[in-house]
Structure formats: structure tokens, C-alpha cells
């Protein structure tokens, strides 16, 4: 499923701007990757600067190669980078395979957790996804202990399909059919 777009469009919510990642985001992006509340369920350990750089580059590459990807999330009130969210296809080695299916994901700096920003952002990029993907299925995978993300996913229309393993860790596969 490829789409003609080569970079992230700018989207807005009441409190945030979803925009392409920028080089200027790098230091804040690195800092986010070292916050225990952030990496606990995304890799389980702090990211190195090199790993953060590779992830940042991956975002631009997804948009140019497959027509969708992650947005940088900017807080409107302050202009600061507070996270990232969107769709990707990481060719994950898991059963069942989700390769080729847009996979939703999100991560935010710890000081905005619990304020409803994730739900606001996820709902917005899902609206975009409904326009682009139509009624196609999208998925997300979430650690069973990540109650906050499971709540966001469910509020945004994702439903548990099954429990599986990813990188030898218990994982919940959820899916949502677009409203197209």
C-alpha cells in the first residue's frame, strides 16, 4: 500500500501541531528516548544518540518510500517537541505478520503523560488515515502492561485481536477498520 505523499502533511489538534521531523528536534528527541517512562514499553532501555538518529532518519524515509510515517508532535503553547506519532511498516518479525499493514504508534515526553494529549493526537492522525487508507485495516501492538497506551488505543477505536510474542515479549495485537 503506497501513497503519493513524500513528506508528512501538517495537521493540528487543539493543543498540538503534527509536522515533519526536523534536525532541530534531534536533541529533544534524544532526551525523550532516555526517559524511563518513555522507553519502558518501547524497547525496554534508553536509546543511544546513534539509535535516536537512526529512528529520526527512518521517519523521513518512511514518508518518501511508502507515503506515510510518523509526525513530530509540537506543543502549540510552547513550540517544543513533545513526542511523535503516526503510522509505519517496520517489517516486524512476528506471527501473525503485520507487514504491509499501516501500524499506528505513539510516544510522548513524560511530562505530558496523563493529560489526554495522546488521545487527541491519535484521533487526529487516524482521521488522516481514514482519508488516505479508506476502510483499510490498521493495527497497533502494545505491551500488556502498558495500560495507558491500551486505553488510548481503545478510545480511538482499536480492539484486541490476539496476544502474541514480539522480540520474545508478550504483545497485544489490536486492529481498527477505517471509517473511509
Short mmCIF file of N, CA and C in Angstrom, two decimals:
data_model
loop_
_atom_site.label_atom_id
_atom_site.label_comp_id
_atom_site.label_asym_id
_atom_site.label_seq_id
_atom_site.Cartn_x
_atom_site.Cartn_y
_atom_site.Cartn_z
N UNK A 1 0.85 -1.17 0.00
CA UNK A 1 0.00 0.00 0.00
C UNK A 1 0.90 1.24 0.00
N UNK A 2 1.14 1.82 -1.13
CA UNK A 2 1.93 3.04 -1.19
C UNK A 2 1.04 4.19 -1.62
N UNK A 3 1.44 5.35 -1.23
CA UNK A 3 0.66 6.56 -1.50
C UNK A 3 1.61 7.62 -2.03
N UNK A 4 1.09 8.58 -2.77
CA UNK A 4 1.91 9.55 -3.50
C UNK A 4 2.65 10.55 -2.61
N UNK A 5 2.24 10.72 -1.37
CA UNK A 5 2.85 11.72 -0.50
C UNK A 5 4.31 11.37 -0.20
N UNK A 6 5.19 12.37 -0.19
CA UNK A 6 6.61 12.12 0.09
C UNK A 6 7.08 12.76 1.38
N UNK A 7 6.24 13.56 2.03
CA UNK A 7 6.60 14.09 3.35
C UNK A 7 5.32 14.26 4.16
N UNK A 8 5.48 14.36 5.45
CA UNK A 8 4.34 14.44 6.35
C UNK A 8 3.58 15.75 6.14
N UNK A 9 2.27 15.68 5.97
CA UNK A 9 1.49 16.91 5.93
C UNK A 9 1.39 17.49 7.35
N UNK A 10 1.15 18.76 7.45
CA UNK A 10 0.97 19.38 8.77
C UNK A 10 -0.50 19.24 9.17
N UNK A 11 -0.72 18.69 10.36
CA UNK A 11 -2.05 18.53 10.92
C UNK A 11 -2.08 19.25 12.27
N UNK A 12 -3.26 19.63 12.71
CA UNK A 12 -3.36 20.30 14.00
C UNK A 12 -4.44 19.69 14.86
N UNK A 13 -4.25 19.79 16.17
CA UNK A 13 -5.28 19.49 17.15
C UNK A 13 -5.42 20.75 17.99
N UNK A 14 -6.26 20.69 18.98
CA UNK A 14 -6.45 21.86 19.84
C UNK A 14 -5.14 22.31 20.48
N UNK A 15 -4.32 21.35 20.92
CA UNK A 15 -3.10 21.69 21.67
C UNK A 15 -1.80 21.38 20.97
N UNK A 16 -1.87 20.74 19.79
CA UNK A 16 -0.63 20.31 19.15
C UNK A 16 -0.60 20.58 17.65
N UNK A 17 0.61 20.52 17.12
CA UNK A 17 0.84 20.55 15.68
C UNK A 17 1.59 19.27 15.34
N UNK A 18 1.04 18.50 14.39
CA UNK A 18 1.71 17.31 13.88
C UNK A 18 2.42 17.75 12.61
N UNK A 19 3.73 17.60 12.57
CA UNK A 19 4.52 18.12 11.45
C UNK A 19 5.69 17.18 11.18
N UNK A 20 6.36 17.39 10.02
CA UNK A 20 7.55 16.57 9.76
C UNK A 20 8.62 16.78 10.84
N UNK A 21 9.39 15.75 11.09
CA UNK A 21 10.53 15.89 12.00
C UNK A 21 11.54 16.86 11.38
N UNK A 22 12.29 17.55 12.22
CA UNK A 22 13.32 18.50 11.79
C UNK A 22 14.64 18.17 12.48
N UNK A 23 15.73 18.58 11.87
CA UNK A 23 17.03 18.40 12.52
C UNK A 23 17.06 19.06 13.89
N UNK A 24 16.36 20.18 14.02
CA UNK A 24 16.35 20.90 15.29
C UNK A 24 15.67 20.10 16.41
N UNK A 25 14.93 19.07 16.05
CA UNK A 25 14.26 18.22 17.06
C UNK A 25 15.23 17.22 17.70
N UNK A 26 16.40 17.07 17.12
CA UNK A 26 17.25 15.94 17.49
C UNK A 26 17.60 15.88 18.97
N UNK A 27 18.02 16.97 19.57
CA UNK A 27 18.40 16.92 20.99
C UNK A 27 17.21 16.55 21.86
N UNK A 28 16.04 17.16 21.60
CA UNK A 28 14.83 16.83 22.36
C UNK A 28 14.41 15.38 22.10
N UNK A 29 14.60 14.93 20.87
CA UNK A 29 14.27 13.55 20.50
C UNK A 29 15.17 12.58 21.28
N UNK A 30 16.46 12.89 21.34
CA UNK A 30 17.39 12.06 22.12
C UNK A 30 16.99 12.03 23.59
N UNK A 31 16.66 13.18 24.13
CA UNK A 31 16.28 13.26 25.54
C UNK A 31 15.04 12.41 25.81
N UNK A 32 14.05 12.48 24.92
CA UNK A 32 12.84 11.69 25.09
C UNK A 32 13.19 10.20 25.14
N UNK A 33 14.12 9.77 24.31
CA UNK A 33 14.50 8.36 24.24
C UNK A 33 15.23 7.85 25.46
N UNK A 34 15.59 8.75 26.38
CA UNK A 34 16.27 8.33 27.61
C UNK A 34 15.35 8.41 28.84
N UNK A 35 14.11 8.82 28.64
CA UNK A 35 13.16 8.92 29.76
C UNK A 35 12.59 7.53 30.07
N UNK A 36 12.78 7.05 31.30
CA UNK A 36 12.27 5.71 31.65
C UNK A 36 10.78 5.54 31.35
N UNK A 37 9.98 6.55 31.57
CA UNK A 37 8.53 6.43 31.31
C UNK A 37 8.24 6.27 29.82
N UNK A 38 9.18 6.67 28.98
CA UNK A 38 9.01 6.57 27.53
C UNK A 38 9.55 5.23 27.03
N UNK A 39 10.79 4.90 27.38
CA UNK A 39 11.39 3.69 26.81
C UNK A 39 10.96 2.40 27.49
N UNK A 40 10.30 2.48 28.64
CA UNK A 40 9.88 1.28 29.37
C UNK A 40 9.15 0.30 28.46
N UNK A 41 8.23 0.80 27.62
CA UNK A 41 7.45 -0.06 26.75
C UNK A 41 7.87 0.04 25.28
N UNK A 42 8.90 0.82 25.01
CA UNK A 42 9.40 0.95 23.63
C UNK A 42 10.87 0.56 23.65
N UNK A 43 11.13 -0.72 23.61
CA UNK A 43 12.49 -1.21 23.59
C UNK A 43 13.04 -1.62 24.94
N UNK A 44 12.48 -1.09 26.02
CA UNK A 44 12.88 -1.51 27.35
C UNK A 44 14.15 -0.93 27.90
N UNK A 45 14.84 -0.09 27.12
CA UNK A 45 16.07 0.54 27.60
C UNK A 45 16.22 1.89 26.89
N UNK A 46 17.03 2.74 27.50
CA UNK A 46 17.28 4.05 26.90
C UNK A 46 17.95 3.88 25.54
N UNK A 47 17.59 4.76 24.60
CA UNK A 47 18.23 4.75 23.28
C UNK A 47 19.52 5.57 23.33
N UNK A 48 20.49 5.12 22.57
CA UNK A 48 21.72 5.89 22.39
C UNK A 48 21.44 7.02 21.40
N UNK A 49 22.36 8.00 21.32
CA UNK A 49 22.21 9.07 20.32
C UNK A 49 22.18 8.46 18.92
N UNK A 50 23.01 7.45 18.68
CA UNK A 50 23.05 6.81 17.37
C UNK A 50 21.71 6.17 17.04
N UNK A 51 21.13 5.46 17.99
CA UNK A 51 19.83 4.83 17.75
C UNK A 51 18.74 5.88 17.52
N UNK A 52 18.81 6.97 18.28
CA UNK A 52 17.84 8.05 18.08
C UNK A 52 18.00 8.66 16.69
N UNK A 53 19.23 8.83 16.25
CA UNK A 53 19.49 9.38 14.92
C UNK A 53 18.91 8.47 13.85
N UNK A 54 19.13 7.16 13.99
CA UNK A 54 18.61 6.21 13.01
C UNK A 54 17.08 6.23 12.98
N UNK A 55 16.46 6.35 14.13
CA UNK A 55 14.99 6.43 14.17
C UNK A 55 14.50 7.72 13.53
N UNK A 56 15.18 8.82 13.81
CA UNK A 56 14.78 10.10 13.23
C UNK A 56 14.87 10.04 11.70
N UNK A 57 15.94 9.47 11.19
CA UNK A 57 16.10 9.33 9.74
C UNK A 57 15.03 8.41 9.15
N UNK A 58 14.67 7.39 9.90
CA UNK A 58 13.66 6.43 9.45
C UNK A 58 12.33 7.14 9.15
N UNK A 59 12.01 8.14 9.96
CA UNK A 59 10.72 8.81 9.78
C UNK A 59 10.61 9.47 8.41
N UNK A 60 11.61 10.23 8.01
CA UNK A 60 11.59 10.85 6.69
C UNK A 60 11.59 9.81 5.58
N UNK A 61 12.32 8.74 5.79
CA UNK A 61 12.40 7.68 4.79
C UNK A 61 11.07 6.98 4.57
N UNK A 62 10.33 6.75 5.65
CA UNK A 62 9.01 6.11 5.50
C UNK A 62 8.12 6.94 4.59
N UNK A 63 8.05 8.25 4.86
CA UNK A 63 7.19 9.11 4.05
C UNK A 63 7.60 9.05 2.59
N UNK A 64 8.91 9.12 2.31
CA UNK A 64 9.34 9.17 0.91
C UNK A 64 9.18 7.84 0.21
N UNK A 65 9.26 6.73 0.94
CA UNK A 65 9.18 5.42 0.30
C UNK A 65 7.78 4.81 0.26
N UNK A 66 6.99 5.00 1.33
CA UNK A 66 5.69 4.33 1.36
C UNK A 66 4.51 5.30 1.49
N UNK A 67 4.78 6.59 1.61
CA UNK A 67 3.70 7.57 1.60
C UNK A 67 3.01 7.81 2.92
N UNK A 68 3.54 7.22 3.98
CA UNK A 68 3.05 7.52 5.33
C UNK A 68 4.19 7.29 6.31
N UNK A 69 3.98 7.77 7.53
CA UNK A 69 5.03 7.66 8.53
C UNK A 69 4.61 8.33 9.82
N UNK A 70 5.60 8.73 10.58
CA UNK A 70 5.36 9.40 11.87
C UNK A 70 5.50 10.90 11.72
N UNK A 71 4.76 11.60 12.56
CA UNK A 71 4.88 13.05 12.68
C UNK A 71 5.64 13.37 13.97
N UNK A 72 6.35 14.48 13.96
CA UNK A 72 6.84 15.08 15.20
C UNK A 72 5.65 15.82 15.80
N UNK A 73 5.52 15.78 17.11
CA UNK A 73 4.42 16.46 17.78
C UNK A 73 4.97 17.68 18.50
N UNK A 74 4.45 18.83 18.15
CA UNK A 74 4.87 20.09 18.74
C UNK A 74 3.73 20.64 19.59
N UNK A 75 4.05 21.06 20.78
CA UNK A 75 3.05 21.68 21.65
C UNK A 75 2.81 23.11 21.16
N UNK A 76 1.55 23.43 20.86
CA UNK A 76 1.23 24.76 20.33
C UNK A 76 1.63 25.88 21.28
N UNK A 77 1.33 25.72 22.55
CA UNK A 77 1.56 26.80 23.51
C UNK A 77 3.03 27.17 23.65
N UNK A 78 3.92 26.18 23.58
CA UNK A 78 5.34 26.44 23.82
C UNK A 78 6.22 26.29 22.58
N UNK A 79 5.73 25.58 21.56
CA UNK A 79 6.54 25.31 20.37
C UNK A 79 7.54 24.19 20.57
N UNK A 80 7.51 23.53 21.72
CA UNK A 80 8.52 22.49 21.97
C UNK A 80 8.08 21.14 21.43
N UNK A 81 9.08 20.32 21.11
CA UNK A 81 8.87 18.94 20.67
C UNK A 81 8.43 18.13 21.88
N UNK A 82 7.26 17.45 21.77
CA UNK A 82 6.76 16.67 22.91
C UNK A 82 6.54 15.20 22.58
N UNK A 83 6.83 14.81 21.33
CA UNK A 83 6.67 13.40 21.02
C UNK A 83 6.55 13.14 19.54
N UNK A 84 6.11 11.92 19.24
CA UNK A 84 5.93 11.51 17.85
C UNK A 84 4.80 10.51 17.78
N UNK A 85 4.17 10.46 16.62
CA UNK A 85 3.05 9.54 16.44
C UNK A 85 2.77 9.41 14.95
N UNK A 86 2.13 8.32 14.58
CA UNK A 86 1.75 8.12 13.19
C UNK A 86 1.65 6.65 12.85
N UNK A 87 1.89 6.38 11.57
CA UNK A 87 1.85 5.01 11.05
C UNK A 87 3.22 4.64 10.50
N UNK A 88 3.57 3.38 10.63
CA UNK A 88 4.78 2.88 9.98
C UNK A 88 4.58 1.43 9.58
N UNK A 89 5.53 0.91 8.82
CA UNK A 89 5.59 -0.50 8.47
C UNK A 89 7.03 -0.90 8.72
N UNK A 90 7.27 -1.57 9.85
CA UNK A 90 8.64 -1.89 10.26
C UNK A 90 9.07 -3.30 9.88
N UNK A 91 8.25 -3.98 9.08
CA UNK A 91 8.59 -5.35 8.64
C UNK A 91 8.93 -6.22 9.86
N UNK A 92 8.10 -6.10 10.87
CA UNK A 92 8.35 -6.81 12.13
C UNK A 92 8.32 -8.33 11.93
N UNK A 93 9.23 -9.01 12.60
CA UNK A 93 9.29 -10.47 12.58
C UNK A 93 8.38 -10.99 13.69
N UNK A 94 7.09 -11.13 13.37
CA UNK A 94 6.13 -11.61 14.36
C UNK A 94 5.03 -12.41 13.68
N UNK A 95 4.34 -13.20 14.48
CA UNK A 95 3.23 -14.01 14.00
C UNK A 95 1.99 -13.60 14.78
N UNK A 96 0.91 -13.23 14.08
CA UNK A 96 0.80 -13.17 12.62
C UNK A 96 1.56 -11.95 12.08
N UNK A 97 1.92 -12.04 10.82
CA UNK A 97 2.63 -10.93 10.18
C UNK A 97 1.71 -9.72 10.03
N UNK A 98 2.26 -8.55 10.28
CA UNK A 98 1.52 -7.31 10.03
C UNK A 98 2.22 -6.51 8.93
N UNK A 99 3.14 -7.16 8.24
CA UNK A 99 3.87 -6.49 7.17
C UNK A 99 2.89 -6.00 6.10
N UNK A 100 3.07 -4.76 5.69
CA UNK A 100 2.23 -4.16 4.68
C UNK A 100 0.96 -3.51 5.22
N UNK A 101 0.72 -3.65 6.52
CA UNK A 101 -0.45 -3.04 7.16
C UNK A 101 0.03 -1.81 7.92
N UNK A 102 -0.58 -0.64 7.71
CA UNK A 102 -0.14 0.54 8.48
C UNK A 102 -0.28 0.26 9.98
N UNK A 103 0.83 0.43 10.70
CA UNK A 103 0.86 0.19 12.13
C UNK A 103 0.93 1.53 12.86
N UNK A 104 -0.07 1.80 13.67
CA UNK A 104 -0.10 3.04 14.45
C UNK A 104 0.83 2.92 15.65
N UNK A 105 1.43 4.06 15.99
CA UNK A 105 2.29 4.10 17.18
C UNK A 105 2.38 5.53 17.68
N UNK A 106 2.78 5.66 18.94
CA UNK A 106 2.92 6.99 19.54
C UNK A 106 3.82 6.91 20.76
N UNK A 107 4.47 8.02 21.03
CA UNK A 107 5.31 8.16 22.22
C UNK A 107 5.44 9.63 22.55
N UNK A 108 5.36 9.95 23.83
CA UNK A 108 5.39 11.35 24.26
C UNK A 108 6.31 11.53 25.46
N UNK A 109 6.87 12.73 25.60
CA UNK A 109 7.70 13.04 26.76
C UNK A 109 6.87 12.84 28.02
N UNK A 110 7.54 12.45 29.08
CA UNK A 110 6.85 12.05 30.31
C UNK A 110 5.98 13.16 30.90
N UNK A 111 6.38 14.41 30.78
CA UNK A 111 5.61 15.47 31.45
C UNK A 111 4.27 15.79 30.79
N UNK A 112 3.96 15.17 29.64
CA UNK A 112 2.62 15.34 29.06
C UNK A 112 1.76 14.08 29.22
N UNK A 113 2.32 13.04 29.83
CA UNK A 113 1.54 11.82 30.06
C UNK A 113 0.36 12.13 30.97
N UNK A 114 -0.76 11.48 30.71
CA UNK A 114 -1.93 11.62 31.56
C UNK A 114 -2.76 12.88 31.35
N UNK A 115 -2.47 13.62 30.28
CA UNK A 115 -3.18 14.88 30.04
C UNK A 115 -4.11 14.81 28.83
N UNK A 116 -4.28 13.62 28.25
CA UNK A 116 -5.17 13.47 27.11
C UNK A 116 -4.57 13.85 25.77
N UNK A 117 -3.30 14.22 25.76
CA UNK A 117 -2.66 14.63 24.51
C UNK A 117 -2.53 13.45 23.55
N UNK A 118 -2.17 12.28 24.06
CA UNK A 118 -2.03 11.11 23.18
C UNK A 118 -3.35 10.81 22.47
N UNK A 119 -4.45 10.79 23.21
CA UNK A 119 -5.74 10.51 22.59
C UNK A 119 -6.08 11.57 21.54
N UNK A 120 -5.81 12.82 21.86
CA UNK A 120 -6.07 13.93 20.92
C UNK A 120 -5.27 13.74 19.63
N UNK A 121 -3.99 13.43 19.77
CA UNK A 121 -3.11 13.26 18.61
C UNK A 121 -3.47 12.01 17.82
N UNK A 122 -3.68 10.89 18.50
CA UNK A 122 -4.00 9.64 17.80
C UNK A 122 -5.32 9.80 17.03
N UNK A 123 -6.31 10.38 17.65
CA UNK A 123 -7.57 10.61 16.92
C UNK A 123 -7.34 11.44 15.67
N UNK A 124 -6.46 12.44 15.74
CA UNK A 124 -6.22 13.30 14.58
C UNK A 124 -5.51 12.55 13.46
N UNK A 125 -4.46 11.79 13.78
CA UNK A 125 -3.78 11.11 12.68
C UNK A 125 -4.61 9.95 12.15
N UNK A 126 -5.51 9.40 12.96
CA UNK A 126 -6.43 8.38 12.45
C UNK A 126 -7.43 8.99 11.48
N UNK A 127 -7.87 10.21 11.72
CA UNK A 127 -8.74 10.91 10.75
C UNK A 127 -8.02 11.02 9.42
N UNK A 128 -6.74 11.42 9.48
CA UNK A 128 -5.93 11.50 8.25
C UNK A 128 -5.85 10.12 7.60
N UNK A 129 -5.59 9.08 8.41
CA UNK A 129 -5.51 7.72 7.89
C UNK A 129 -6.80 7.27 7.23
N UNK A 130 -7.94 7.65 7.81
CA UNK A 130 -9.23 7.28 7.20
C UNK A 130 -9.36 7.91 5.81
N UNK A 131 -8.87 9.14 5.65
CA UNK A 131 -8.92 9.80 4.35
C UNK A 131 -8.00 9.11 3.35
N UNK A 132 -6.84 8.69 3.80
CA UNK A 132 -5.83 8.11 2.91
C UNK A 132 -6.04 6.61 2.67
N UNK A 133 -6.32 5.87 3.73
CA UNK A 133 -6.43 4.42 3.62
C UNK A 133 -7.87 3.94 3.41
N UNK A 134 -8.84 4.85 3.57
CA UNK A 134 -10.24 4.45 3.43
C UNK A 134 -10.64 3.47 4.50
N UNK A 135 -11.25 2.38 4.09
CA UNK A 135 -11.73 1.40 5.07
C UNK A 135 -10.69 0.33 5.39
N UNK A 136 -9.46 0.53 4.95
CA UNK A 136 -8.40 -0.45 5.21
C UNK A 136 -8.15 -0.61 6.71
N UNK A 137 -7.70 -1.77 7.06
CA UNK A 137 -7.36 -2.10 8.45
C UNK A 137 -6.02 -1.48 8.81
N UNK A 138 -5.94 -0.95 10.02
CA UNK A 138 -4.66 -0.54 10.60
C UNK A 138 -4.51 -1.32 11.91
N UNK A 139 -3.29 -1.43 12.37
CA UNK A 139 -3.02 -2.20 13.58
C UNK A 139 -2.13 -1.40 14.53
N UNK A 140 -2.03 -1.88 15.75
CA UNK A 140 -1.00 -1.41 16.66
C UNK A 140 -0.65 -2.57 17.58
N UNK A 141 0.56 -2.56 18.10
CA UNK A 141 0.98 -3.58 19.06
C UNK A 141 1.36 -2.86 20.34
N UNK A 142 0.91 -3.42 21.47
CA UNK A 142 1.12 -2.77 22.76
C UNK A 142 1.45 -3.81 23.82
N UNK A 143 2.40 -3.49 24.65
CA UNK A 143 2.77 -4.32 25.78
C UNK A 143 1.55 -4.45 26.70
N UNK A 144 1.23 -5.68 27.16
CA UNK A 144 0.05 -5.86 28.03
C UNK A 144 0.08 -5.03 29.31
N UNK A 145 1.27 -4.63 29.76
CA UNK A 145 1.38 -3.82 30.98
C UNK A 145 1.24 -2.32 30.72
N UNK A 146 1.18 -1.93 29.45
CA UNK A 146 1.11 -0.51 29.09
C UNK A 146 -0.37 -0.07 29.08
N UNK A 147 -0.92 0.03 30.27
CA UNK A 147 -2.34 0.36 30.43
C UNK A 147 -2.70 1.68 29.76
N UNK A 148 -1.83 2.67 29.89
CA UNK A 148 -2.13 3.99 29.32
C UNK A 148 -2.30 3.90 27.81
N UNK A 149 -1.38 3.24 27.11
CA UNK A 149 -1.50 3.13 25.65
C UNK A 149 -2.66 2.24 25.25
N UNK A 150 -2.92 1.19 26.01
CA UNK A 150 -4.09 0.35 25.71
C UNK A 150 -5.37 1.17 25.82
N UNK A 151 -5.45 2.05 26.82
CA UNK A 151 -6.62 2.92 26.97
C UNK A 151 -6.76 3.87 25.79
N UNK A 152 -5.64 4.47 25.36
CA UNK A 152 -5.67 5.38 24.21
C UNK A 152 -6.14 4.61 22.98
N UNK A 153 -5.56 3.44 22.74
CA UNK A 153 -5.94 2.65 21.56
C UNK A 153 -7.43 2.33 21.57
N UNK A 154 -7.94 1.92 22.70
CA UNK A 154 -9.36 1.56 22.78
C UNK A 154 -10.26 2.78 22.60
N UNK A 155 -9.88 3.92 23.18
CA UNK A 155 -10.66 5.15 22.99
C UNK A 155 -10.70 5.56 21.52
N UNK A 156 -9.66 5.21 20.79
CA UNK A 156 -9.54 5.60 19.38
C UNK A 156 -10.05 4.52 18.42
N UNK A 157 -10.68 3.49 18.94
CA UNK A 157 -11.34 2.51 18.08
C UNK A 157 -10.59 1.22 17.83
N UNK A 158 -9.43 1.02 18.45
CA UNK A 158 -8.70 -0.23 18.29
C UNK A 158 -9.28 -1.29 19.23
N UNK A 159 -9.33 -2.53 18.74
CA UNK A 159 -9.84 -3.65 19.51
C UNK A 159 -8.82 -4.78 19.48
N UNK A 160 -8.68 -5.46 20.61
CA UNK A 160 -7.73 -6.57 20.70
C UNK A 160 -8.13 -7.68 19.75
N UNK A 161 -7.13 -8.17 19.00
CA UNK A 161 -7.31 -9.29 18.09
C UNK A 161 -6.77 -10.56 18.74
N UNK A 162 -5.55 -10.47 19.26
CA UNK A 162 -4.93 -11.62 19.90
C UNK A 162 -3.71 -11.18 20.66
N UNK A 163 -3.18 -12.14 21.41
CA UNK A 163 -1.93 -11.93 22.14
C UNK A 163 -0.88 -12.80 21.49
N UNK A 164 0.30 -12.23 21.32
CA UNK A 164 1.37 -12.92 20.63
C UNK A 164 2.69 -12.53 21.28
N UNK A 165 3.78 -12.90 20.63
CA UNK A 165 5.11 -12.50 21.09
C UNK A 165 5.76 -11.63 20.04
N UNK A 166 6.48 -10.62 20.49
CA UNK A 166 7.33 -9.83 19.60
C UNK A 166 8.64 -9.63 20.35
N UNK A 167 9.74 -10.01 19.72
CA UNK A 167 11.06 -9.97 20.37
C UNK A 167 11.03 -10.67 21.73
N UNK A 168 10.35 -11.81 21.76
CA UNK A 168 10.27 -12.66 22.95
C UNK A 168 9.52 -12.01 24.11
N UNK A 169 8.72 -10.98 23.84
CA UNK A 169 7.93 -10.32 24.88
C UNK A 169 6.45 -10.43 24.53
N UNK A 170 5.64 -10.59 25.56
CA UNK A 170 4.19 -10.62 25.34
C UNK A 170 3.74 -9.32 24.70
N UNK A 171 2.88 -9.43 23.71
CA UNK A 171 2.41 -8.28 22.95
C UNK A 171 0.94 -8.48 22.61
N UNK A 172 0.19 -7.39 22.67
CA UNK A 172 -1.20 -7.44 22.24
C UNK A 172 -1.29 -6.81 20.86
N UNK A 173 -1.89 -7.53 19.92
CA UNK A 173 -2.15 -7.00 18.59
C UNK A 173 -3.58 -6.48 18.57
N UNK A 174 -3.72 -5.20 18.21
CA UNK A 174 -5.04 -4.58 18.12
C UNK A 174 -5.25 -4.13 16.68
N UNK A 175 -6.52 -4.03 16.27
CA UNK A 175 -6.79 -3.56 14.92
C UNK A 175 -7.98 -2.61 14.93
N UNK A 176 -8.04 -1.83 13.87
CA UNK A 176 -9.12 -0.87 13.66
C UNK A 176 -9.39 -0.83 12.16
N UNK A 177 -10.65 -0.82 11.79
CA UNK A 177 -11.01 -0.66 10.39
C UNK A 177 -11.36 0.80 10.17
N UNK A 178 -10.77 1.39 9.12
CA UNK A 178 -11.01 2.81 8.84
C UNK A 178 -12.48 3.09 8.57
N UNK A 179 -12.82 4.34 8.79
CA UNK A 179 -14.22 4.75 8.63
C UNK A 179 -14.51 5.22 7.22
N UNK A 180 -13.41 5.39 6.39
CA UNK A 180 -13.47 5.79 5.00
C UNK A 180 -14.80 6.05 4.47
#
